[in-house]
PDB file of C-alpha atoms and ligand atoms in Angstrom:
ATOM      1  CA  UNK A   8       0.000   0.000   0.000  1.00 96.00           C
ATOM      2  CA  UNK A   9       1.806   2.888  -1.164  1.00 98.00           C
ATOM      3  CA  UNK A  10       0.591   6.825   0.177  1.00 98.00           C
ATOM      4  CA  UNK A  11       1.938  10.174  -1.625  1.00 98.00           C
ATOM      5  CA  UNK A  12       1.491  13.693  -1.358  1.00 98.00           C
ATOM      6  CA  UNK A  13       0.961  15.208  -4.503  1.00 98.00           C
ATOM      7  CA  UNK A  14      -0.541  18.331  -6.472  1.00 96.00           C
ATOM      8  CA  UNK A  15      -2.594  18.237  -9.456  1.00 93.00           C
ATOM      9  CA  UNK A  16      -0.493  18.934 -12.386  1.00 88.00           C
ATOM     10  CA  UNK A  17      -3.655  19.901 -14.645  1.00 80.00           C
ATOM     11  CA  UNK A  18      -5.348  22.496 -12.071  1.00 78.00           C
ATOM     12  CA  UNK A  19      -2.229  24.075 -11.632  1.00 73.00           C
ATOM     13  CA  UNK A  20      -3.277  24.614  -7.912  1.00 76.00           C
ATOM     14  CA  UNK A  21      -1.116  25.088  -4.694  1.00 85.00           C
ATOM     15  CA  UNK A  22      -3.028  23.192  -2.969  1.00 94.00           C
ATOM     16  CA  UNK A  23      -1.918  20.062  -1.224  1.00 96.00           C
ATOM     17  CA  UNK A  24      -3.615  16.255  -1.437  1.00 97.00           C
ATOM     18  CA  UNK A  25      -2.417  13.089   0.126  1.00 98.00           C
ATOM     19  CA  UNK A  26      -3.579  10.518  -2.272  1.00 98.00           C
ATOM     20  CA  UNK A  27      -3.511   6.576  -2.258  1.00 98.00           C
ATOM     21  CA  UNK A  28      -0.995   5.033  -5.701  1.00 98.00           C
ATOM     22  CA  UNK A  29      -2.706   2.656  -6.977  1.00 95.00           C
ATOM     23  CA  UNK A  30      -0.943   0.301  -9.746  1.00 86.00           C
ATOM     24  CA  UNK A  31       1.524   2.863 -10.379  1.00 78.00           C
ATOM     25  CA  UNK A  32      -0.456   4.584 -12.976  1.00 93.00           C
ATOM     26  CA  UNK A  33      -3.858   6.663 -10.747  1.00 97.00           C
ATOM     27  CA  UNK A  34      -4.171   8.430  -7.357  1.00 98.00           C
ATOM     28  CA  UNK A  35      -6.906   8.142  -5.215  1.00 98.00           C
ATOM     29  CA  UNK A  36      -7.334  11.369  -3.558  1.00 97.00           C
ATOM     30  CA  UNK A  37      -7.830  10.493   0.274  1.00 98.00           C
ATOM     31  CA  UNK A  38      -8.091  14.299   0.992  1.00 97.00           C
ATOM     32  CA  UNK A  39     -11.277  14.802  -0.598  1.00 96.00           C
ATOM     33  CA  UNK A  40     -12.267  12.030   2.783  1.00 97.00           C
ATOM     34  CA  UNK A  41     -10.600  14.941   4.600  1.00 97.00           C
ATOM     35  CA  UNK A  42      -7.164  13.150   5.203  1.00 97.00           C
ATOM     36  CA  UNK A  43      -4.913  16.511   4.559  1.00 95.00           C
ATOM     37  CA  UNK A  44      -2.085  15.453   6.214  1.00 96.00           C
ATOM     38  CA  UNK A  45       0.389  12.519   6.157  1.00 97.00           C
ATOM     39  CA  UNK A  46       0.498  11.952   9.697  1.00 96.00           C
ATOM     40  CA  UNK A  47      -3.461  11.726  10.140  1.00 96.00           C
ATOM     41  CA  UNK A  48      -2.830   8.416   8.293  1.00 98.00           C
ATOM     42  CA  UNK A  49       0.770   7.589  10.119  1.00 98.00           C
ATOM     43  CA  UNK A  50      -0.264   8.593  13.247  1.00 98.00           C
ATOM     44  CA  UNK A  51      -3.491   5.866  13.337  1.00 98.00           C
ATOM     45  CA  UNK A  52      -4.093   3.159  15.415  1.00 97.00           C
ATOM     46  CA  UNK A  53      -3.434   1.075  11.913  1.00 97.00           C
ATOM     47  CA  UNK A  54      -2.496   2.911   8.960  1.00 98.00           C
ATOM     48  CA  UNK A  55      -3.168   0.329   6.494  1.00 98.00           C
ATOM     49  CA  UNK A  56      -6.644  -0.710   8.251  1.00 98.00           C
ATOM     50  CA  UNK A  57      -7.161   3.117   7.782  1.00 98.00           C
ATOM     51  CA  UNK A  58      -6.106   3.286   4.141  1.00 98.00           C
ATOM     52  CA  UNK A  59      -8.403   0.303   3.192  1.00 97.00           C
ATOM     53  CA  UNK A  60     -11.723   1.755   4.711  1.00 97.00           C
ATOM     54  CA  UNK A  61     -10.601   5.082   2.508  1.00 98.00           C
ATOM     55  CA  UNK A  62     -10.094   3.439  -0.439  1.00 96.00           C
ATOM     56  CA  UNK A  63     -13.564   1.581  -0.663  1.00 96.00           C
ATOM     57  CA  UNK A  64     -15.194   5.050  -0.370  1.00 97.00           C
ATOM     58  CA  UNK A  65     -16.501   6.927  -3.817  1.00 96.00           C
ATOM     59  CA  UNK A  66     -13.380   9.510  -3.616  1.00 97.00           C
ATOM     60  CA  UNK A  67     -11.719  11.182  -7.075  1.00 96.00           C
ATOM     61  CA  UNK A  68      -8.981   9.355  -9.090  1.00 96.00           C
ATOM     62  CA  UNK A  69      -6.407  11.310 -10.873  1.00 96.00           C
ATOM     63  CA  UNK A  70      -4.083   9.498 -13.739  1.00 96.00           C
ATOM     64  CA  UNK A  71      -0.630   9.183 -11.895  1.00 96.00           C
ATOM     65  CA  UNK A  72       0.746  11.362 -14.782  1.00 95.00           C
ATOM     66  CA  UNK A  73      -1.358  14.013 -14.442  1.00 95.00           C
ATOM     67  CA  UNK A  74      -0.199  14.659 -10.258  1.00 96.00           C
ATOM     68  CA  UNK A  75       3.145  16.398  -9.470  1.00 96.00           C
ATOM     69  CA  UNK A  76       4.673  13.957  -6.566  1.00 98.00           C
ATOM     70  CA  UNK A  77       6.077  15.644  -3.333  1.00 98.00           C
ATOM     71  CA  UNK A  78       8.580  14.981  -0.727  1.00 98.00           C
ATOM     72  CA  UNK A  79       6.224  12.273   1.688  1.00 98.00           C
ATOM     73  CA  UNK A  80       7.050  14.317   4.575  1.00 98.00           C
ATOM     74  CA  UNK A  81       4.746  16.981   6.017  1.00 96.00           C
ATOM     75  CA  UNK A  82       6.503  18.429   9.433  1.00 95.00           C
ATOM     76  CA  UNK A  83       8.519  15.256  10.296  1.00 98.00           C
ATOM     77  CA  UNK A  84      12.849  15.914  11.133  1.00 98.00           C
ATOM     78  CA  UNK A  85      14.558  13.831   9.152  1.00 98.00           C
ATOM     79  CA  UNK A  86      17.519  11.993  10.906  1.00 98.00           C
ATOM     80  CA  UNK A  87      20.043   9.515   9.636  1.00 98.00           C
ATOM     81  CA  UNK A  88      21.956   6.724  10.905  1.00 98.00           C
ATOM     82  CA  UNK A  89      25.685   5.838   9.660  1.00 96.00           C
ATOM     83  CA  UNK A  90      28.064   3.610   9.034  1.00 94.00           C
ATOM     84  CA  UNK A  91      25.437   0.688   9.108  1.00 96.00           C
ATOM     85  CA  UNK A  92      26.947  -1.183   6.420  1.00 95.00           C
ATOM     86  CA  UNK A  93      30.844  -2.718   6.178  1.00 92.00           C
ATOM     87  CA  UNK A  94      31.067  -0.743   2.848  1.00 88.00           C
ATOM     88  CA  UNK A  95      30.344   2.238   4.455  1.00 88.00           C
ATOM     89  CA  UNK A  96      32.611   1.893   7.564  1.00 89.00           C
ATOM     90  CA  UNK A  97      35.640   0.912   5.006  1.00 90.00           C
ATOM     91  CA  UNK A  98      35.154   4.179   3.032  1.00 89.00           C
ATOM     92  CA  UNK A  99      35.228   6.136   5.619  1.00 88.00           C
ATOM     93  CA  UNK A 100      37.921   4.385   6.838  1.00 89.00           C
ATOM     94  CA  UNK A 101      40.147   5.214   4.005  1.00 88.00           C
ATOM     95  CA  UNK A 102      38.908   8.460   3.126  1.00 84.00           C
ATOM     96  CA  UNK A 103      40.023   9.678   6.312  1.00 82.00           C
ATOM     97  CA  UNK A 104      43.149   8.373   8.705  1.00 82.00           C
ATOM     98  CA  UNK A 105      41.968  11.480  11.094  1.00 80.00           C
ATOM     99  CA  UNK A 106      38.796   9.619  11.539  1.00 81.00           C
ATOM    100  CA  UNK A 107      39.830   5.965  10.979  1.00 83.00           C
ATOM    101  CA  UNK A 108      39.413   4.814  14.342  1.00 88.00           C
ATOM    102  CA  UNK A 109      35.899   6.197  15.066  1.00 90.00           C
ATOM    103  CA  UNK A 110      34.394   4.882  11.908  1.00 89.00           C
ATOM    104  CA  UNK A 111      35.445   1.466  13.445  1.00 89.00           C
ATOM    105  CA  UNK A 112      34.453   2.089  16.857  1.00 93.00           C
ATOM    106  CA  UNK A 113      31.191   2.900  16.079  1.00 94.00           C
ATOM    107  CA  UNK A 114      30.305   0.091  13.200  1.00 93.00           C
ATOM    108  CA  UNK A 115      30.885  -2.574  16.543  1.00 94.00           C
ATOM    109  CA  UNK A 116      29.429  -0.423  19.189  1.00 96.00           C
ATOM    110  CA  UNK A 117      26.408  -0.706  21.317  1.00 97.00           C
ATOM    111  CA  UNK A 118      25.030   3.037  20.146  1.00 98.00           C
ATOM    112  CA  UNK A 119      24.683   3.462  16.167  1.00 98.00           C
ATOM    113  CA  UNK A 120      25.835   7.081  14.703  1.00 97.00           C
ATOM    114  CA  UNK A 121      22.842   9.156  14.293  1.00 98.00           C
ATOM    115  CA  UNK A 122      22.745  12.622  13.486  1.00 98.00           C
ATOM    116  CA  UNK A 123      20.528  15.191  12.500  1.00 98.00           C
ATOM    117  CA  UNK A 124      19.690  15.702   8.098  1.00 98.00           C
ATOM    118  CA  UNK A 125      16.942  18.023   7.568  1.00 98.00           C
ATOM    119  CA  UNK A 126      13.870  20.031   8.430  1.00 98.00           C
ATOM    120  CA  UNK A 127      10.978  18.726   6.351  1.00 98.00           C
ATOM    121  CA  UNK A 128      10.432  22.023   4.402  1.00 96.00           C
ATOM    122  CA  UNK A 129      13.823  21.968   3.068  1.00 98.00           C
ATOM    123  CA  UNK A 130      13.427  18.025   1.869  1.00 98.00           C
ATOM    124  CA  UNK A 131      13.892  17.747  -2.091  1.00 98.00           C
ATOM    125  CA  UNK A 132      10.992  15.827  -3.781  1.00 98.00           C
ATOM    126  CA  UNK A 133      11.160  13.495  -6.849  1.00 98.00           C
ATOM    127  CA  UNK A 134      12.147  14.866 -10.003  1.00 98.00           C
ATOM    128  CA  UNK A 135      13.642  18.309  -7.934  1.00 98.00           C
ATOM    129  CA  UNK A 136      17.506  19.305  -8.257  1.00 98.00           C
ATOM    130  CA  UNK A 137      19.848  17.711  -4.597  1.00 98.00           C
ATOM    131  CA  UNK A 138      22.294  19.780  -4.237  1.00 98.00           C
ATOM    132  CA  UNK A 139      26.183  19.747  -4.064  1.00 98.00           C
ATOM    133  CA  UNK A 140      28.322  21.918  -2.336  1.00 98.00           C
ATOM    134  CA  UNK A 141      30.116  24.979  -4.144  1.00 98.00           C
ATOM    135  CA  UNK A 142      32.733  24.179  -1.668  1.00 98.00           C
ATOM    136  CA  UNK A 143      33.203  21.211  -2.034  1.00 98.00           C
ATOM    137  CA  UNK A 144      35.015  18.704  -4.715  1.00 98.00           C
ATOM    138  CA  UNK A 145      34.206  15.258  -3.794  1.00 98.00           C
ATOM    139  CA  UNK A 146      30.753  14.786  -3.708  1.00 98.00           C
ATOM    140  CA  UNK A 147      28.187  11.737  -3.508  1.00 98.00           C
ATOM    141  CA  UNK A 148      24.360  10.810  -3.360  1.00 98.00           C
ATOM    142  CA  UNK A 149      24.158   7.998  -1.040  1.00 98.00           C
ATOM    143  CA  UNK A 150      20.576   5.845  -1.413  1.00 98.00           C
ATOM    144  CA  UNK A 151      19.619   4.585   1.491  1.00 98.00           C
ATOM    145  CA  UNK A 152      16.488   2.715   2.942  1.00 98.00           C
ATOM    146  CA  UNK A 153      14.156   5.573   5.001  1.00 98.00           C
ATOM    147  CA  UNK A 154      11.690   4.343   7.843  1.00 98.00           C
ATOM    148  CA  UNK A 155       8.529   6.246   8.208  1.00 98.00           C
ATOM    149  CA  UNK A 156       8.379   6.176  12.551  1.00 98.00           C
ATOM    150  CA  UNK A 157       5.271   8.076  14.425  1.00 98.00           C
ATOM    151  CA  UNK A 158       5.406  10.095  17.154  1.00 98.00           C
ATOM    152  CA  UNK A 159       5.378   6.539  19.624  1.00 98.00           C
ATOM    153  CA  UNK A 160       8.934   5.785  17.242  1.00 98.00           C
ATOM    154  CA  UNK A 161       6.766   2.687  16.005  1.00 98.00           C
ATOM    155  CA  UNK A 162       8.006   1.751  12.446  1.00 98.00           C
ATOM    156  CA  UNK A 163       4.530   2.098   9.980  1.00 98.00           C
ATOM    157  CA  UNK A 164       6.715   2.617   6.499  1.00 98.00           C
ATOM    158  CA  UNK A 165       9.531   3.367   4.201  1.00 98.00           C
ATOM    159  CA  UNK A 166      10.291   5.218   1.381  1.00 98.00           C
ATOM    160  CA  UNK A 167      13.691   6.178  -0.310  1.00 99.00           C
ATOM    161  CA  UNK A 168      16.202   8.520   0.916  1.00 98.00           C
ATOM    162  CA  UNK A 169      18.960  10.284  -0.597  1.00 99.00           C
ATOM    163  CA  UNK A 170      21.745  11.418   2.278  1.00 98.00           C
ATOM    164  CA  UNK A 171      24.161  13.639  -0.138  1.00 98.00           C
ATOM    165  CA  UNK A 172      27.409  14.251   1.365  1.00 98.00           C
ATOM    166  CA  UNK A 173      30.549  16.088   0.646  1.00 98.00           C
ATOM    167  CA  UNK A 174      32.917  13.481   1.237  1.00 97.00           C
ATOM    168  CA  UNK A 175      36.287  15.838   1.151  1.00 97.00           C
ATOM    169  CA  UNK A 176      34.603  17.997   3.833  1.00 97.00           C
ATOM    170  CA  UNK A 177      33.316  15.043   5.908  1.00 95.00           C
ATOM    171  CA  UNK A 178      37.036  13.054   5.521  1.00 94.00           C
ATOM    172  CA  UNK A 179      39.088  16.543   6.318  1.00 94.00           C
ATOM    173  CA  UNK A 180      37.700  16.431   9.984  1.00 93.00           C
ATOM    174  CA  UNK A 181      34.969  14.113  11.779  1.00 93.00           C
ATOM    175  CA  UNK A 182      33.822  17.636  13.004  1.00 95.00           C
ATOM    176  CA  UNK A 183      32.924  18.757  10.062  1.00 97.00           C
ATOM    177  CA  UNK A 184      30.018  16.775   9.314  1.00 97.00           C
ATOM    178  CA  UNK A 185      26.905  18.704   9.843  1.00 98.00           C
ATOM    179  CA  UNK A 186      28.176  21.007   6.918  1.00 98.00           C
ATOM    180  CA  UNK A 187      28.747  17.631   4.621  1.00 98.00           C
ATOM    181  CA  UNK A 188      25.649  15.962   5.522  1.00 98.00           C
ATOM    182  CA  UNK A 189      23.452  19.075   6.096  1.00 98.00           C
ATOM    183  CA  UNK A 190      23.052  22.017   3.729  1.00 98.00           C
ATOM    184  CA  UNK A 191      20.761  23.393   0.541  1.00 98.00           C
ATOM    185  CA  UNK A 192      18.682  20.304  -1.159  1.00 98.00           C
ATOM    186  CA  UNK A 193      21.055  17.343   0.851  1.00 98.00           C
ATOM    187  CA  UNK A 194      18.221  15.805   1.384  1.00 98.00           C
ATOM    188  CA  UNK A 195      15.624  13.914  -1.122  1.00 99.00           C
ATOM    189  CA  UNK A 196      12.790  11.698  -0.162  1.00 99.00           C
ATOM    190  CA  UNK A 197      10.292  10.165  -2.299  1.00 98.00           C
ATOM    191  CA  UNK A 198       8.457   8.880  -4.261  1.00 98.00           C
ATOM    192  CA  UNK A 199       6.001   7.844  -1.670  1.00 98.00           C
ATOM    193  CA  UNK A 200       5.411   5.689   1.676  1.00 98.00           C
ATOM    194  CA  UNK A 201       5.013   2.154   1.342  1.00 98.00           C
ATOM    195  CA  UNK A 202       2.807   0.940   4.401  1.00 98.00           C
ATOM    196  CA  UNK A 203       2.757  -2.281   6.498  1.00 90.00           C
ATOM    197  CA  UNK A 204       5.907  -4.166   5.118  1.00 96.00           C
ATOM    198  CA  UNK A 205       7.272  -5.967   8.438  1.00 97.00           C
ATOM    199  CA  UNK A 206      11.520  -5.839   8.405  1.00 98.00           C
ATOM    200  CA  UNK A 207      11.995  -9.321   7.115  1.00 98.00           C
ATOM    201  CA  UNK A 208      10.238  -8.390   3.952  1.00 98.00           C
ATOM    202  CA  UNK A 209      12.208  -4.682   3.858  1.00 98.00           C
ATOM    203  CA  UNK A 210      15.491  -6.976   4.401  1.00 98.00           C
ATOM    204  CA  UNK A 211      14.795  -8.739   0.958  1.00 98.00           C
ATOM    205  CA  UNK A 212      14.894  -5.870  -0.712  1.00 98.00           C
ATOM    206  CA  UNK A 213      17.428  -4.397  -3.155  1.00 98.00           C
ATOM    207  CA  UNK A 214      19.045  -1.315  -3.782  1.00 98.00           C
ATOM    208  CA  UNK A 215      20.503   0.313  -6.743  1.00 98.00           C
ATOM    209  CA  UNK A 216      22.128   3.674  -7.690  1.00 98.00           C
ATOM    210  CA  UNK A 217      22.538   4.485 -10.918  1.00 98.00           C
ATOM    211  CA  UNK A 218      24.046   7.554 -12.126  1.00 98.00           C
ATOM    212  CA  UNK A 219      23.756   9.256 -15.350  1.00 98.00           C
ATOM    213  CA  UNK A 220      26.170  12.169 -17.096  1.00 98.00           C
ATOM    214  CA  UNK A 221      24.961  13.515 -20.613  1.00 97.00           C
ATOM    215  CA  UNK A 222      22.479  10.703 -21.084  1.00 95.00           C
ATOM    216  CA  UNK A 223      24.980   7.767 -20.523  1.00 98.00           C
ATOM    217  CA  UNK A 224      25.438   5.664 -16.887  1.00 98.00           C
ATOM    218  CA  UNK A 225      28.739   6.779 -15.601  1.00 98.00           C
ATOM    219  CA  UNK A 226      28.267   4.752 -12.363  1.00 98.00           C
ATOM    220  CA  UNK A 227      25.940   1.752 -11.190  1.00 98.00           C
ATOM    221  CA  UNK A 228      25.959   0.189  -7.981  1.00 98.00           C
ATOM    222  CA  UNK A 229      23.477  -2.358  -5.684  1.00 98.00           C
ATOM    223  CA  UNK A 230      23.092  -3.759  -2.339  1.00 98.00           C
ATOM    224  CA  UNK A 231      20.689  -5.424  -0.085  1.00 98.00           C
ATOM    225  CA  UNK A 232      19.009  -4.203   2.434  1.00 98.00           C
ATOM    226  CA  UNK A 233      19.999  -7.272   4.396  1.00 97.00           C
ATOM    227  CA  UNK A 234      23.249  -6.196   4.711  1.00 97.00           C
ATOM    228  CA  UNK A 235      22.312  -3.338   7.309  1.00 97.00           C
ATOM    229  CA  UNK A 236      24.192  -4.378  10.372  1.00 96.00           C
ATOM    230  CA  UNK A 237      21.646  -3.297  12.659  1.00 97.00           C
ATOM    231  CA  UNK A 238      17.620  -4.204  13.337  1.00 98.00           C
ATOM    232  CA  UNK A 239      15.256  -1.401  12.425  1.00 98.00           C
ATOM    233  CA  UNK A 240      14.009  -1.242  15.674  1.00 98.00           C
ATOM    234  CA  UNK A 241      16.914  -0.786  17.376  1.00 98.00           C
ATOM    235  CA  UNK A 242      17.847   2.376  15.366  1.00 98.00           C
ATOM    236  CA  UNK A 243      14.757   3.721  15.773  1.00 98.00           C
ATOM    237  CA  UNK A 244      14.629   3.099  19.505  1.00 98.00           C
ATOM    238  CA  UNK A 245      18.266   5.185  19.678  1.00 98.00           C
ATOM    239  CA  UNK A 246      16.414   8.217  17.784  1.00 98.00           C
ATOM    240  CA  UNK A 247      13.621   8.303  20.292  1.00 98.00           C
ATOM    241  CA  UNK A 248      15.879   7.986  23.839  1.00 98.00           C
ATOM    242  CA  UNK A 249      15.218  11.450  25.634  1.00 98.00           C
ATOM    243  CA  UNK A 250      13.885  12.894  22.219  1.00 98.00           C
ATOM    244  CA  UNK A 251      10.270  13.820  21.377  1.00 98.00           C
ATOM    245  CA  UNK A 252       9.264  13.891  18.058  1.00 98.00           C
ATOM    246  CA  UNK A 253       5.524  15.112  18.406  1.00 98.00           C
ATOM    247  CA  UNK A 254       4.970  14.901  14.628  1.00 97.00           C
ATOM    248  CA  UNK A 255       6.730  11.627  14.137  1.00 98.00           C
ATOM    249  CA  UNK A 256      10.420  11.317  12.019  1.00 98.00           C
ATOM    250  CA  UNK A 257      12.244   9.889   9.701  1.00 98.00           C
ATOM    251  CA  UNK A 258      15.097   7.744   9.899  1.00 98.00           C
ATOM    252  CA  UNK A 259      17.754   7.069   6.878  1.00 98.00           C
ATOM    253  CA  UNK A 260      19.196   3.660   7.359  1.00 98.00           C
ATOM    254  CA  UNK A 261      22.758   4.303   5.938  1.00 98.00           C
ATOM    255  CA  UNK A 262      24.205   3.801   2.754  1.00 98.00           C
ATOM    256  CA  UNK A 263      25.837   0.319   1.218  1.00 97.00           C
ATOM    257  CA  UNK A 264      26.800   1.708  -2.274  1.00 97.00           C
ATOM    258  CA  UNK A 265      29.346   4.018  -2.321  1.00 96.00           C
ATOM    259  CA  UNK A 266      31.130   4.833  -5.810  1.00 97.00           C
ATOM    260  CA  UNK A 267      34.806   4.335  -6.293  1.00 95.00           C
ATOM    261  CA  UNK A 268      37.332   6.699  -4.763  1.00 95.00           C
ATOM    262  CA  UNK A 269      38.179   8.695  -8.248  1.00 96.00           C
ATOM    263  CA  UNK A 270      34.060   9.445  -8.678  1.00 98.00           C
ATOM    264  CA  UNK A 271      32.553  12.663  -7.455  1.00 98.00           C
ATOM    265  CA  UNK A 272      28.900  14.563  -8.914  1.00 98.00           C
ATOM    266  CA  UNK A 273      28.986  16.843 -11.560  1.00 98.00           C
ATOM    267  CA  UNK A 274      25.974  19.553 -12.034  1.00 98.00           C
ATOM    268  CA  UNK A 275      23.324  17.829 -14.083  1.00 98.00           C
ATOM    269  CA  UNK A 276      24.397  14.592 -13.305  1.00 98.00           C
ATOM    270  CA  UNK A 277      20.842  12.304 -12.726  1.00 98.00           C
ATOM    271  CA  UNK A 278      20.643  10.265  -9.840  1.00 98.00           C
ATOM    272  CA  UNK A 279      18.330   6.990  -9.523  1.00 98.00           C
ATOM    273  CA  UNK A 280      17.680   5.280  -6.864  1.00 99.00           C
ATOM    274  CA  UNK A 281      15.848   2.472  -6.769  1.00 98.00           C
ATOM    275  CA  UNK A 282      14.438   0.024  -3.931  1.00 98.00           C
ATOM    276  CA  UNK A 283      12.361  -2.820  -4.629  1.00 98.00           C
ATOM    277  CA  UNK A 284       9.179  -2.589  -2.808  1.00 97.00           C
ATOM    278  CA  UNK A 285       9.315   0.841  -2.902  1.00 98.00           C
ATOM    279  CA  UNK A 286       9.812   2.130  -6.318  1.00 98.00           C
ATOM    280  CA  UNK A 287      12.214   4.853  -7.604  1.00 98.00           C
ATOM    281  CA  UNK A 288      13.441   8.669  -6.670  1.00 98.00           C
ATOM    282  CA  UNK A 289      14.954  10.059  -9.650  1.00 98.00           C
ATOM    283  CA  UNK A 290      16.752  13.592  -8.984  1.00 98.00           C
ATOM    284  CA  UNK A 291      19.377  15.858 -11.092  1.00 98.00           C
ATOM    285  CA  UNK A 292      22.261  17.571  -9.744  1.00 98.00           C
ATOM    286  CA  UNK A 293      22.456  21.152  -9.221  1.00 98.00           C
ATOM    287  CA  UNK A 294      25.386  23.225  -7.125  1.00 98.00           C
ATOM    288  CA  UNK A 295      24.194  25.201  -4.500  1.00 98.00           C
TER     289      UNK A 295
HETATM  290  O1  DO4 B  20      29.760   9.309   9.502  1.00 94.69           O
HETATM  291  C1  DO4 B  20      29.512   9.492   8.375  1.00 94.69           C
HETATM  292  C2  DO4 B  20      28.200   9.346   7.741  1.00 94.69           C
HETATM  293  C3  DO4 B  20      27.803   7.931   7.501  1.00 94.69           C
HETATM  294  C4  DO4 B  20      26.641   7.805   6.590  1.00 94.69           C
HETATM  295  O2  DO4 B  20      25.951   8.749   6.239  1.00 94.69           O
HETATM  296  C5  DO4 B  20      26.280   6.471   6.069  1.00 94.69           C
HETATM  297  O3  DO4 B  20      26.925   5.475   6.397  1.00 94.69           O
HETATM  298  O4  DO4 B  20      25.323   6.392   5.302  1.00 94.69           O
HETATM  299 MG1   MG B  21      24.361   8.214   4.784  1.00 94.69          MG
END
């Protein structure tokens, strides 16, 4: 059951709907039922009991192509977890010798990394430009898995995340990482929130990045979301310890594809991401 906020293309309105995706090709739109937010569906005693009563109702259906998709976040932080895969920890590991020793600390430690990616207003939706850093000149998306938590830090969905990060900045000093993790459009989500998958389905899923320059694939990568060392639940209890989070939050899982040393973004490059079970968050490049 996959949820999405979206605007109709054809009215060329402002306005706001949360709709149901059905088949990949209409939208049921569940705010004509009076659902205008996200988290009056995430925030129920059972979403996809919820969803289900909604979509048996007589409520408008809009062809898929005709809706602009949005970032499936409505006041929701955004947080991210790291170093959750062995590809990840070795990266980091070699990108910086300053930092060597914590990357490896904290892939074996009780307490995951976890810090802080965005406010939901400045989330980048599918089809809108991430950004990379004018400052910087080694720069990566990194596609992770995103869980959907409410405000209780219970687990009700996923969609895709992209965590972009300035890799020079982040390897020059550990210190330095809110300004390679967090700045102008580091943060896409999208294309919607698939509902009700329990973690052993999510851990069959795969990943894959693939990146495009000038209309040809300059880098292609996949994992599995198996190969996160930690359970779900476990990083999303870590968020929640002496945090509130009235409107619920999101949690990036970490990243298991991470392109080869001499690769870094270019302006225009496209970036697709793609879970199974999810779908796909497609994004260009643009410096900011
Ligand atoms: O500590 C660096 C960030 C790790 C990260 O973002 C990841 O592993 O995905
Ligand atoms: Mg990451």
């Amino acid at each position: 059951m996959k949820i999405c906020r979206f605007k109709n293309k054809e009215k060329h309105e402002h306005a706001i709907h949360i709709g149901l995706v059905n088949d990949d090709s209409t939208v049921t739109d569940l705010t004509a039922a009076g659902i205008d937010k996200l988290t009056r569906l995430l925030e129920a005693e059972d979403p996809v009991a919820l969803v289900g009563q909604l979509a048996k109702l007589k409520l408008p259906r809009l062809p898929l192509a005709g809706v602009q998709l949005l970032a499936p976040v409505g006041w929701q932080e955004v947080w991210a977890a790291g170093v959750t895969y062995m590809r990840s920890m070795k990266a980091r590991m070699e990108e910086s010798e300053f930092s060597a020793s914590a990357y490896d600390k904290v892939y074996a430690a009780e307490r995951p990394e976890i810090f802080f990616k965005s406010l939901a207003q400045k989330v980048v939706g599918p089809g809108e430009p991430v950004g990379i850093r004018r400052d910087a000149k080694w720069n990566v998306p990194e596609p992770e898995l995103a869980l959907v938590l409410n405000s209780h830090g219970k687990i009700v969905g996923y969609t895709i995340g992209n965590d972009m990060s300035s890799r020079d900045i982040e390897g020059e000093n550990l210190l330095y990482l809110p300004q390679a993790k967090t700045y102008h459009r580091s943060c896409a989500l999208g294309p919607w929130i698939v509902l009700g998958a329990p973690e052993a389905q999510a851990r069959e899923w795969t990943i894959k990045l693939n990146i495009e320059r000038d209309g040809k694939s300059v880098f292609t990568g996949e994992t599995s979301v198996s190969q996160i060392k930690r359970r779900f639940e476990e990083l999303a209890e870590f968020l929640f310890r002496s945090q509130v989070f009235p409107y619920g939050a999101i949690l990036l899982t970490g990243t298991g594809i991470i392109p080869e040393d001499s690769f870094t973004l270019n302006e225009r490059d496209m970036v697709r991401i793609e879970i199974s079970g999810i779908g796909v968050l497609q994004n260009p490049v643009a410096v900011v």
